[in-house]
mmCIF file of C-alpha atoms and ligand atoms in Angstrom:
data_model
loop_
_atom_site.group_PDB
_atom_site.id
_atom_site.type_symbol
_atom_site.label_atom_id
_atom_site.label_comp_id
_atom_site.label_asym_id
_atom_site.label_seq_id
_atom_site.Cartn_x
_atom_site.Cartn_y
_atom_site.Cartn_z
ATOM 1 C CA MET A 267 96.532 120.654 116.901
ATOM 2 C CA SER A 268 99.421 118.336 117.727
ATOM 3 C CA SER A 269 103.011 118.778 118.964
ATOM 4 C CA ILE A 270 106.046 117.269 117.290
ATOM 5 C CA GLU A 271 109.570 118.021 116.179
ATOM 6 C CA ILE A 272 111.013 117.560 112.701
ATOM 7 C CA LEU A 273 114.294 115.932 113.739
ATOM 8 C CA GLY A 274 115.816 115.451 110.298
ATOM 9 C CA THR A 275 115.187 115.796 106.586
ATOM 10 C CA GLY A 276 116.719 114.390 103.396
ATOM 11 C CA TYR A 277 116.025 114.201 99.693
ATOM 12 C CA VAL A 278 117.300 112.651 96.493
ATOM 13 C CA SER A 279 116.593 113.220 92.830
ATOM 14 C CA ALA A 280 116.468 110.406 90.313
ATOM 15 C CA GLU A 281 119.554 109.615 88.229
ATOM 16 C CA LYS A 282 118.956 111.250 84.860
ATOM 17 C CA LYS A 283 118.345 114.951 84.341
ATOM 18 C CA ILE A 284 116.131 115.654 81.331
ATOM 19 C CA SER A 285 115.989 119.236 80.083
ATOM 20 C CA ASN A 286 113.184 120.855 78.095
ATOM 21 C CA PHE A 287 115.568 120.775 75.128
ATOM 22 C CA ASP A 288 115.831 116.979 75.472
ATOM 23 C CA LEU A 289 112.024 116.770 75.339
ATOM 24 C CA GLU A 290 111.941 118.977 72.238
ATOM 25 C CA LYS A 291 113.652 116.074 70.462
ATOM 26 C CA ARG A 292 110.921 113.645 71.535
ATOM 27 C CA VAL A 293 107.596 115.518 71.307
ATOM 28 C CA ASP A 294 106.230 118.618 69.570
ATOM 29 C CA THR A 295 107.068 121.107 72.313
ATOM 30 C CA SER A 296 109.544 123.881 73.067
ATOM 31 C CA ASP A 297 111.554 125.098 76.014
ATOM 32 C CA GLU A 298 109.777 128.452 75.622
ATOM 33 C CA TRP A 299 106.278 126.882 75.876
ATOM 34 C CA ILE A 300 107.154 124.755 78.904
ATOM 35 C CA VAL A 301 108.864 127.574 80.798
ATOM 36 C CA GLN A 302 106.104 130.103 80.061
ATOM 37 C CA ARG A 303 103.207 127.753 80.915
ATOM 38 C CA THR A 304 104.761 125.946 83.896
ATOM 39 C CA GLY A 305 108.085 127.442 85.024
ATOM 40 C CA ILE A 306 109.734 124.033 84.599
ATOM 41 C CA SER A 307 113.160 123.795 82.908
ATOM 42 C CA SER A 308 114.201 120.243 83.786
ATOM 43 C CA ARG A 309 113.198 117.147 85.706
ATOM 44 C CA TYR A 310 114.962 113.980 86.916
ATOM 45 C CA VAL A 311 113.940 110.558 85.649
ATOM 46 C CA SER A 312 114.884 107.212 87.114
ATOM 47 C CA GLU A 313 116.603 104.698 84.849
ATOM 48 C CA THR A 314 117.370 101.832 87.199
ATOM 49 C CA GLU A 315 115.986 102.809 90.601
ATOM 50 C CA ASN A 316 112.477 102.116 91.756
ATOM 51 C CA THR A 317 110.370 104.020 94.306
ATOM 52 C CA SER A 318 111.721 102.078 97.309
ATOM 53 C CA ASP A 319 115.335 102.734 96.222
ATOM 54 C CA LEU A 320 114.785 106.498 96.130
ATOM 55 C CA ALA A 321 112.841 106.332 99.403
ATOM 56 C CA TYR A 322 115.659 104.382 101.045
ATOM 57 C CA LYS A 323 118.322 106.884 99.942
ATOM 58 C CA ALA A 324 116.305 109.884 101.154
ATOM 59 C CA SER A 325 115.663 108.056 104.449
ATOM 60 C CA LEU A 326 119.366 107.489 105.101
ATOM 61 C CA LYS A 327 119.943 111.239 104.744
ATOM 62 C CA ALA A 328 117.011 112.125 107.021
ATOM 63 C CA ILE A 329 118.149 109.629 109.691
ATOM 64 C CA GLU A 330 121.696 111.020 109.589
ATOM 65 C CA ASP A 331 120.359 114.578 109.793
ATOM 66 C CA ALA A 332 118.202 113.615 112.796
ATOM 67 C CA HIS A 333 121.272 112.252 114.667
ATOM 68 C CA ILE A 334 119.450 109.068 115.637
ATOM 69 C CA GLN A 335 120.215 105.402 115.009
ATOM 70 C CA LYS A 336 118.128 103.772 112.301
ATOM 71 C CA GLU A 337 117.123 101.198 114.959
ATOM 72 C CA ASP A 338 115.282 104.021 116.768
ATOM 73 C CA ILE A 339 112.689 104.164 113.960
ATOM 74 C CA GLU A 340 109.372 102.628 115.059
ATOM 75 C CA VAL A 341 107.093 103.590 112.162
ATOM 76 C CA ILE A 342 107.724 103.938 108.424
ATOM 77 C CA ILE A 343 105.067 105.573 106.254
ATOM 78 C CA VAL A 344 105.630 105.957 102.510
ATOM 79 C CA ALA A 345 103.354 108.233 100.516
ATOM 80 C CA THR A 346 103.399 107.123 96.899
ATOM 81 C CA MET A 347 101.153 106.470 93.941
ATOM 82 C CA THR A 348 103.938 104.618 92.107
ATOM 83 C CA PRO A 349 104.907 101.737 94.420
ATOM 84 C CA ASP A 350 107.410 99.099 93.280
ATOM 85 C CA CYS A 351 104.670 96.458 93.410
ATOM 86 C CA MET A 352 101.135 95.846 94.675
ATOM 87 C CA THR A 353 102.449 94.124 97.752
ATOM 88 C CA PRO A 354 104.586 94.240 99.863
ATOM 89 C CA SER A 355 104.264 97.922 100.587
ATOM 90 C CA THR A 356 107.081 100.296 99.690
ATOM 91 C CA ALA A 357 107.439 100.985 103.424
ATOM 92 C CA CYS A 358 108.222 97.302 104.070
ATOM 93 C CA LEU A 359 110.790 97.363 101.255
ATOM 94 C CA VAL A 360 112.406 100.431 102.820
ATOM 95 C CA GLN A 361 112.467 98.640 106.181
ATOM 96 C CA ALA A 362 114.309 95.735 104.525
ATOM 97 C CA LYS A 363 116.763 98.032 102.705
ATOM 98 C CA LEU A 364 117.504 99.809 105.981
ATOM 99 C CA GLY A 365 118.317 96.382 107.482
ATOM 100 C CA LEU A 366 115.577 96.740 110.084
ATOM 101 C CA ASN A 367 113.848 93.400 109.505
ATOM 102 C CA ASP A 368 114.417 92.315 113.077
ATOM 103 C CA CYS A 369 113.080 95.568 114.559
ATOM 104 C CA PRO A 370 109.398 95.933 115.470
ATOM 105 C CA ILE A 371 108.216 98.443 112.895
ATOM 106 C CA PHE A 372 104.725 99.603 111.940
ATOM 107 C CA ALA A 373 105.197 100.022 108.159
ATOM 108 C CA PHE A 374 102.627 100.979 105.529
ATOM 109 C CA ASP A 375 102.020 103.033 102.380
ATOM 110 C CA ILE A 376 99.361 105.590 101.701
ATOM 111 C CA ASN A 377 98.142 106.847 98.330
ATOM 112 C CA GLY A 378 96.984 110.448 98.421
ATOM 113 C CA ALA A 379 98.526 111.173 95.002
ATOM 114 C CA CYS A 380 100.328 114.542 95.085
ATOM 115 C CA SER A 381 98.764 115.293 98.514
ATOM 116 C CA GLY A 382 100.142 111.989 99.785
ATOM 117 C CA PHE A 383 103.008 113.392 101.834
ATOM 118 C CA LEU A 384 100.701 115.868 103.570
ATOM 119 C CA TYR A 385 98.315 113.055 104.430
ATOM 120 C CA ALA A 386 101.206 110.870 105.690
ATOM 121 C CA PHE A 387 102.682 113.728 107.724
ATOM 122 C CA GLN A 388 99.332 114.351 109.388
ATOM 123 C CA ILE A 389 98.868 110.650 110.222
ATOM 124 C CA ALA A 390 102.438 110.466 111.558
ATOM 125 C CA SER A 391 101.989 113.451 113.835
ATOM 126 C CA ASP A 392 98.943 111.761 115.416
ATOM 127 C CA LEU A 393 100.872 108.486 115.812
ATOM 128 C CA LEU A 394 103.485 110.284 117.924
ATOM 129 C CA ASN A 395 101.146 109.708 120.867
ATOM 130 C CA ARG A 396 102.175 106.043 120.618
ATOM 131 C CA TYR A 397 105.661 106.177 119.080
ATOM 132 C CA HIS A 398 108.824 108.258 119.519
ATOM 133 C CA HIS A 399 110.465 108.208 116.077
ATOM 134 C CA ILE A 400 108.597 108.073 112.781
ATOM 135 C CA LEU A 401 110.085 108.061 109.295
ATOM 136 C CA VAL A 402 107.735 109.722 106.789
ATOM 137 C CA ILE A 403 108.659 109.560 103.118
ATOM 138 C CA GLY A 404 107.237 110.861 99.861
ATOM 139 C CA SER A 405 108.708 108.890 96.956
ATOM 140 C CA GLU A 406 107.736 108.541 93.316
ATOM 141 C CA THR A 407 108.941 107.055 90.057
ATOM 142 C CA ILE A 408 106.083 108.703 88.238
ATOM 143 C CA SER A 409 108.032 108.357 84.965
ATOM 144 C CA LYS A 410 106.722 104.791 84.706
ATOM 145 C CA MET A 411 103.142 106.008 84.393
ATOM 146 C CA ILE A 412 103.940 108.800 81.946
ATOM 147 C CA ASP A 413 103.332 108.493 78.235
ATOM 148 C CA TRP A 414 106.561 109.972 76.893
ATOM 149 C CA ASN A 415 104.799 110.709 73.590
ATOM 150 C CA ASP A 416 102.109 112.851 75.262
ATOM 151 C CA ARG A 417 103.375 116.428 75.344
ATOM 152 C CA SER A 418 100.520 117.562 77.613
ATOM 153 C CA THR A 419 101.783 115.443 80.535
ATOM 154 C CA CYS A 420 105.381 114.341 79.922
ATOM 155 C CA VAL A 421 106.813 117.842 80.323
ATOM 156 C CA LEU A 422 105.376 118.215 83.826
ATOM 157 C CA PHE A 423 106.603 115.333 85.967
ATOM 158 C CA GLY A 424 109.814 113.948 87.490
ATOM 159 C CA ASP A 425 111.056 111.300 89.929
ATOM 160 C CA GLY A 426 112.517 111.757 93.402
ATOM 161 C CA ALA A 427 112.068 111.244 97.123
ATOM 162 C CA GLY A 428 112.019 113.327 100.282
ATOM 163 C CA ALA A 429 112.003 112.077 103.868
ATOM 164 C CA MET A 430 111.531 113.405 107.386
ATOM 165 C CA VAL A 431 112.179 111.900 110.792
ATOM 166 C CA LEU A 432 109.572 113.081 113.278
ATOM 167 C CA GLY A 433 109.827 112.939 117.041
ATOM 168 C CA ARG A 434 108.065 114.448 120.033
ATOM 169 C CA GLY A 435 108.629 118.149 120.674
ATOM 170 C CA GLU A 436 107.135 121.593 121.038
ATOM 171 C CA THR A 437 106.442 122.368 117.390
ATOM 172 C CA GLN A 438 102.703 122.983 117.008
ATOM 173 C CA LEU A 439 100.857 121.713 113.941
ATOM 174 C CA TYR A 440 97.523 122.833 112.515
ATOM 175 C CA HIS A 441 96.158 120.406 109.933
ATOM 176 C CA TYR A 442 93.578 120.548 107.187
ATOM 177 C CA ALA A 443 92.861 117.645 104.825
ATOM 178 C CA ASN A 444 90.079 117.186 102.334
ATOM 179 C CA SER A 445 89.102 115.321 99.189
ATOM 180 C CA GLU A 446 86.478 115.613 96.489
ATOM 181 C CA GLY A 447 85.905 112.148 95.042
ATOM 182 C CA ASP A 448 86.370 112.317 91.275
ATOM 183 C CA LEU A 449 84.531 110.013 88.897
ATOM 184 C CA GLN A 450 85.183 112.337 85.931
ATOM 185 C CA GLN A 451 88.790 111.207 85.515
ATOM 186 C CA VAL A 452 90.166 114.727 85.897
ATOM 187 C CA LEU A 453 93.516 113.259 86.949
ATOM 188 C CA HIS A 454 93.522 109.559 86.369
ATOM 189 C CA THR A 455 95.440 106.384 85.688
ATOM 190 C CA GLU A 456 94.109 102.851 85.161
ATOM 191 C CA GLY A 457 95.608 99.911 86.994
ATOM 192 C CA LEU A 458 99.105 100.025 88.378
ATOM 193 C CA PRO A 459 102.366 100.124 86.436
ATOM 194 C CA LEU A 460 104.424 97.361 87.924
ATOM 195 C CA ILE A 461 107.199 97.408 85.363
ATOM 196 C CA HIS A 462 109.540 100.326 85.044
ATOM 197 C CA ASP A 463 110.174 100.718 81.323
ATOM 198 C CA LEU A 464 110.977 104.160 79.978
ATOM 199 C CA GLN A 465 111.546 102.844 76.484
ATOM 200 C CA ASN A 466 108.043 101.434 76.088
ATOM 201 C CA SER A 467 105.724 104.262 75.097
ATOM 202 C CA GLU A 468 103.088 102.270 73.238
ATOM 203 C CA PRO A 469 99.640 103.340 74.491
ATOM 204 C CA GLN A 470 99.129 101.742 77.892
ATOM 205 C CA THR A 471 96.167 101.807 80.234
ATOM 206 C CA HIS A 472 98.359 102.784 83.157
ATOM 207 C CA PHE A 473 99.484 106.071 81.596
ATOM 208 C CA LEU A 474 98.405 109.164 83.468
ATOM 209 C CA THR A 475 95.706 111.254 81.805
ATOM 210 C CA MET A 476 94.760 114.728 82.899
ATOM 211 C CA LYS A 477 92.280 117.494 82.176
ATOM 212 C CA GLY A 478 94.932 120.150 82.703
ATOM 213 C CA ASN A 479 92.656 123.193 82.734
ATOM 214 C CA ASP A 480 90.263 121.613 85.258
ATOM 215 C CA VAL A 481 93.175 120.705 87.521
ATOM 216 C CA PHE A 482 94.576 124.236 87.158
ATOM 217 C CA ARG A 483 91.331 125.871 88.364
ATOM 218 C CA PHE A 484 90.830 123.286 91.116
ATOM 219 C CA ALA A 485 94.401 123.825 92.351
ATOM 220 C CA ILE A 486 94.054 127.590 92.694
ATOM 221 C CA ARG A 487 90.761 127.248 94.591
ATOM 222 C CA VAL A 488 91.907 124.583 97.056
ATOM 223 C CA LEU A 489 95.423 125.900 97.718
ATOM 224 C CA LYS A 490 93.947 129.212 98.832
ATOM 225 C CA GLU A 491 91.193 127.481 100.832
ATOM 226 C CA SER A 492 93.701 125.186 102.557
ATOM 227 C CA ILE A 493 96.111 127.976 103.511
ATOM 228 C CA GLU A 494 93.248 130.097 104.858
ATOM 229 C CA ASN A 495 91.900 127.167 106.856
ATOM 230 C CA VAL A 496 95.127 126.504 108.786
ATOM 231 C CA LEU A 497 95.720 130.228 109.312
ATOM 232 C CA GLU A 498 92.254 130.558 110.825
ATOM 233 C CA GLN A 499 92.791 127.540 113.108
ATOM 234 C CA SER A 500 96.061 129.015 114.383
ATOM 235 C CA GLY A 501 94.824 132.600 114.770
ATOM 236 C CA LEU A 502 97.774 133.744 112.628
ATOM 237 C CA THR A 503 97.860 135.763 109.406
ATOM 238 C CA ILE A 504 99.916 135.123 106.295
ATOM 239 C CA ASP A 505 102.268 137.929 107.434
ATOM 240 C CA ASP A 506 103.205 135.763 110.442
ATOM 241 C CA ILE A 507 104.385 132.957 108.131
ATOM 242 C CA ASP A 508 108.050 132.760 107.104
ATOM 243 C CA LEU A 509 107.647 130.417 104.152
ATOM 244 C CA VAL A 510 104.890 128.610 102.249
ATOM 245 C CA ILE A 511 105.982 125.318 100.679
ATOM 246 C CA PRO A 512 103.420 124.421 98.024
ATOM 247 C CA HIS A 513 103.156 121.283 95.939
ATOM 248 C CA GLN A 514 105.514 121.972 93.026
ATOM 249 C CA ALA A 515 103.123 121.633 90.087
ATOM 250 C CA ASN A 516 103.230 124.850 88.120
ATOM 251 C CA TYR A 517 104.667 128.331 88.702
ATOM 252 C CA ARG A 518 101.509 129.914 87.288
ATOM 253 C CA ILE A 519 99.250 128.084 89.760
ATOM 254 C CA ILE A 520 101.383 129.265 92.683
ATOM 255 C CA ASN A 521 101.582 132.794 91.300
ATOM 256 C CA HIS A 522 97.768 132.970 90.961
ATOM 257 C CA VAL A 523 97.364 131.882 94.589
ATOM 258 C CA ALA A 524 99.913 134.456 95.783
ATOM 259 C CA LYS A 525 98.118 137.209 93.844
ATOM 260 C CA LYS A 526 94.669 136.178 95.090
ATOM 261 C CA MET A 527 96.000 136.229 98.660
ATOM 262 C CA LYS A 528 97.877 139.510 98.036
ATOM 263 C CA VAL A 529 101.134 137.905 99.161
ATOM 264 C CA ASP A 530 104.525 138.455 97.585
ATOM 265 C CA ILE A 531 105.479 135.422 95.471
ATOM 266 C CA SER A 532 108.848 135.302 97.270
ATOM 267 C CA LYS A 533 107.015 133.826 100.297
ATOM 268 C CA PHE A 534 106.319 130.695 98.208
ATOM 269 C CA TYR A 535 109.273 128.322 97.903
ATOM 270 C CA MET A 536 109.801 126.774 94.478
ATOM 271 C CA ASN A 537 112.225 124.200 93.086
ATOM 272 C CA LEU A 538 109.964 123.125 90.218
ATOM 273 C CA GLN A 539 112.300 124.834 87.748
ATOM 274 C CA GLU A 540 114.773 122.009 88.345
ATOM 275 C CA PHE A 541 112.603 119.100 89.601
ATOM 276 C CA GLY A 542 109.251 119.475 87.856
ATOM 277 C CA ASN A 543 106.313 117.886 89.655
ATOM 278 C CA THR A 544 107.446 114.878 91.710
ATOM 279 C CA SER A 545 103.944 114.200 93.090
ATOM 280 C CA ALA A 546 104.071 112.961 96.712
ATOM 281 C CA ALA A 547 107.813 113.678 96.850
ATOM 282 C CA SER A 548 107.511 117.341 95.932
ATOM 283 C CA ILE A 549 106.725 118.830 99.358
ATOM 284 C CA PRO A 550 109.331 116.873 101.383
ATOM 285 C CA ILE A 551 112.018 117.528 98.746
ATOM 286 C CA ALA A 552 111.149 121.237 98.779
ATOM 287 C CA TYR A 553 111.128 121.356 102.599
ATOM 288 C CA ALA A 554 114.553 119.697 102.816
ATOM 289 C CA MET A 555 115.999 122.008 100.166
ATOM 290 C CA ALA A 556 114.535 125.126 101.790
ATOM 291 C CA LYS A 557 116.041 124.032 105.104
ATOM 292 C CA GLU A 558 119.422 123.435 103.453
ATOM 293 C CA GLU A 559 119.236 126.918 101.940
ATOM 294 C CA GLY A 560 118.613 128.441 105.389
ATOM 295 C CA LEU A 561 115.111 129.615 104.494
ATOM 296 C CA ILE A 562 113.418 127.941 107.459
ATOM 297 C CA PRO A 563 114.334 129.879 110.602
ATOM 298 C CA GLU A 564 114.609 128.230 114.013
ATOM 299 C CA HIS A 565 111.273 128.808 115.799
ATOM 300 C CA GLY A 566 109.832 129.981 112.482
ATOM 301 C CA ARG A 567 106.499 129.209 110.863
ATOM 302 C CA VAL A 568 105.986 127.279 107.651
ATOM 303 C CA ILE A 569 102.866 126.202 105.749
ATOM 304 C CA LEU A 570 102.923 123.025 103.658
ATOM 305 C CA VAL A 571 100.084 122.987 101.131
ATOM 306 C CA GLY A 572 99.187 120.637 98.300
ATOM 307 C CA PHE A 573 96.631 119.135 95.971
ATOM 308 C CA GLY A 574 96.432 116.125 93.714
ATOM 309 C CA ALA A 575 94.440 113.360 92.118
ATOM 310 C CA GLY A 576 91.500 112.107 94.091
ATOM 311 C CA LEU A 577 90.903 114.942 94.077
ATOM 312 C CA THR A 578 92.794 115.491 97.322
ATOM 313 C CA TYR A 579 94.161 118.564 99.067
ATOM 314 C CA GLY A 580 95.221 119.975 102.384
ATOM 315 C CA ALA A 581 97.702 121.990 104.402
ATOM 316 C CA THR A 582 99.704 121.907 107.606
ATOM 317 C CA LEU A 583 100.869 124.999 109.446
ATOM 318 C CA ILE A 584 104.094 124.252 111.332
ATOM 319 C CA ASP A 585 104.522 126.725 114.181
ATOM 320 C CA ASN A 586 107.774 126.983 116.159
ATOM 321 C CA VAL A 587 109.980 124.880 113.879
ATOM 322 C CA GLY A 588 112.637 123.086 115.894
ATOM 323 C CA GLY A 589 110.865 123.910 119.166
ATOM 324 C CA GLN A 590 112.028 121.697 122.040
HETATM 325 O O1 UT7 B 644 99.950 117.414 90.650
HETATM 326 C C1 UT7 B 644 98.898 117.859 89.850
HETATM 327 C C2 UT7 B 644 99.278 117.634 88.431
HETATM 328 N N1 UT7 B 644 98.698 118.436 87.416
HETATM 329 C C3 UT7 B 644 98.752 119.776 87.305
HETATM 330 O O2 UT7 B 644 99.139 120.488 88.182
HETATM 331 C C4 UT7 B 644 98.289 120.348 86.015
HETATM 332 C C5 UT7 B 644 97.578 121.666 86.137
HETATM 333 N N2 UT7 B 644 97.429 122.273 84.830
HETATM 334 C C6 UT7 B 644 98.447 122.900 84.216
HETATM 335 O O3 UT7 B 644 99.514 123.039 84.779
HETATM 336 C C7 UT7 B 644 98.212 123.483 82.848
HETATM 337 O O4 UT7 B 644 96.835 123.333 82.522
HETATM 338 C C8 UT7 B 644 99.095 122.804 81.742
HETATM 339 C C9 UT7 B 644 100.547 123.199 81.947
HETATM 340 C C10 UT7 B 644 98.962 121.296 81.812
HETATM 341 C C11 UT7 B 644 98.652 123.281 80.375
HETATM 342 O O5 UT7 B 644 98.787 124.698 80.287
HETATM 343 P P1 UT7 B 644 97.601 125.573 79.691
HETATM 344 O O6 UT7 B 644 98.071 126.956 79.674
HETATM 345 O O7 UT7 B 644 96.379 125.248 80.511
HETATM 346 O O8 UT7 B 644 97.496 125.042 78.212
HETATM 347 P P2 UT7 B 644 96.273 124.341 77.469
HETATM 348 O O9 UT7 B 644 96.066 122.961 78.026
HETATM 349 O O10 UT7 B 644 95.103 125.264 77.468
HETATM 350 O O11 UT7 B 644 96.856 124.190 76.009
HETATM 351 C C12 UT7 B 644 97.159 125.340 75.218
HETATM 352 C C13 UT7 B 644 97.782 124.860 73.928
HETATM 353 C C14 UT7 B 644 97.018 123.725 73.253
HETATM 354 O O12 UT7 B 644 97.085 123.931 71.854
HETATM 355 P P3 UT7 B 644 95.872 124.608 71.061
HETATM 356 O O13 UT7 B 644 94.685 123.706 71.322
HETATM 357 O O14 UT7 B 644 95.712 125.979 71.634
HETATM 358 O O15 UT7 B 644 96.355 124.583 69.646
HETATM 359 C C15 UT7 B 644 97.806 122.484 73.612
HETATM 360 O O16 UT7 B 644 97.662 121.463 72.650
HETATM 361 O O17 UT7 B 644 99.090 124.341 74.205
HETATM 362 C C16 UT7 B 644 99.202 123.023 73.601
HETATM 363 N N3 UT7 B 644 100.147 122.247 74.412
HETATM 364 C C17 UT7 B 644 101.468 122.287 74.216
HETATM 365 N N4 UT7 B 644 102.229 122.968 73.322
HETATM 366 C C18 UT7 B 644 103.558 122.805 73.387
HETATM 367 C C19 UT7 B 644 99.870 121.417 75.442
HETATM 368 N N5 UT7 B 644 101.027 120.901 75.922
HETATM 369 C C20 UT7 B 644 102.025 121.423 75.164
HETATM 370 C C21 UT7 B 644 103.433 121.299 75.188
HETATM 371 N N6 UT7 B 644 104.154 122.004 74.290
HETATM 372 N N7 UT7 B 644 104.076 120.510 76.074
#
């Protein structure tokens, strides 16, 4: 258990909105199939901006929302599996874009795939023993690792970024993180796409491949396990929780979990209709949007829960949101 405060949040979508109808023109799919099987109606795709650009924009919003000076930031952690380049880290690029080159900043990326933000958030909360203000970001331009001719993956994903500024406070956190090393390539991409090129859809080794049904079953199992784990640690029940913010992968996955846990689906926040799956950005974007919509009450309780390639998964129960 650790104590923090979420001082500010912000999010951005990528520039270009692509509807299911747009995808119908590109691959053999239909709006009806995508909506029925996933709940997704659109997604945003970056045309000129890379992962650090989206991360920077979301950070500016989170810093403004936190009512701090950007110079107060001591740590920058970016969760991403689609960095701009191998090195420097996206976090260092964000530091530069924020104009903080002369400030002493502990900056690094982590790759936990779609669980990346949860992993970063958990690391950041532990680092608050040493630092006062930490910028945690989930940012992806996953479009650059998508084969836009593969209907089984291209309909699912989108680009975006979400950020939080964390400080010390009285909000209690209960964490759970796990992984099940995968050599079966259930959710996999070779190498690293360094060049952002939406037009080039010739077969590439860096395109994401996925055994969708395996991921579906895995997701239902570990989302439930992760939620139950943090509830048990906290001594709370699901009825004590105001909102669950799951990784925004598929409406049907979330609905299965809600049914298995005998919880009304309305307790699970979803923006996947508009954003699709933005990987490490999905949870911080959803948190910021839920906050904007007034769905996260002061002193309330929220569970963040996710899963992704690795295979990785985990949850954090946030108790006493905004507690000082
Ligand atoms: O962050 C984690 C990322 N990954 C996920 O969360 C993925 C988890 N898995 C899923 O969400 C689902 O498995 C999918 C949405 C990917 C697929 O849904 P499904 O209900 O499991 O469909 P399926 O893979 O069993 O495919 C059913 C049919 C197949 O055709 P046949 O073999 O029955 O003739 C597919 O070829 O649907 C076909 N299909 C499509 N049809 C129209 C697959 N993709 C499409 C498509 N449009 N986009």
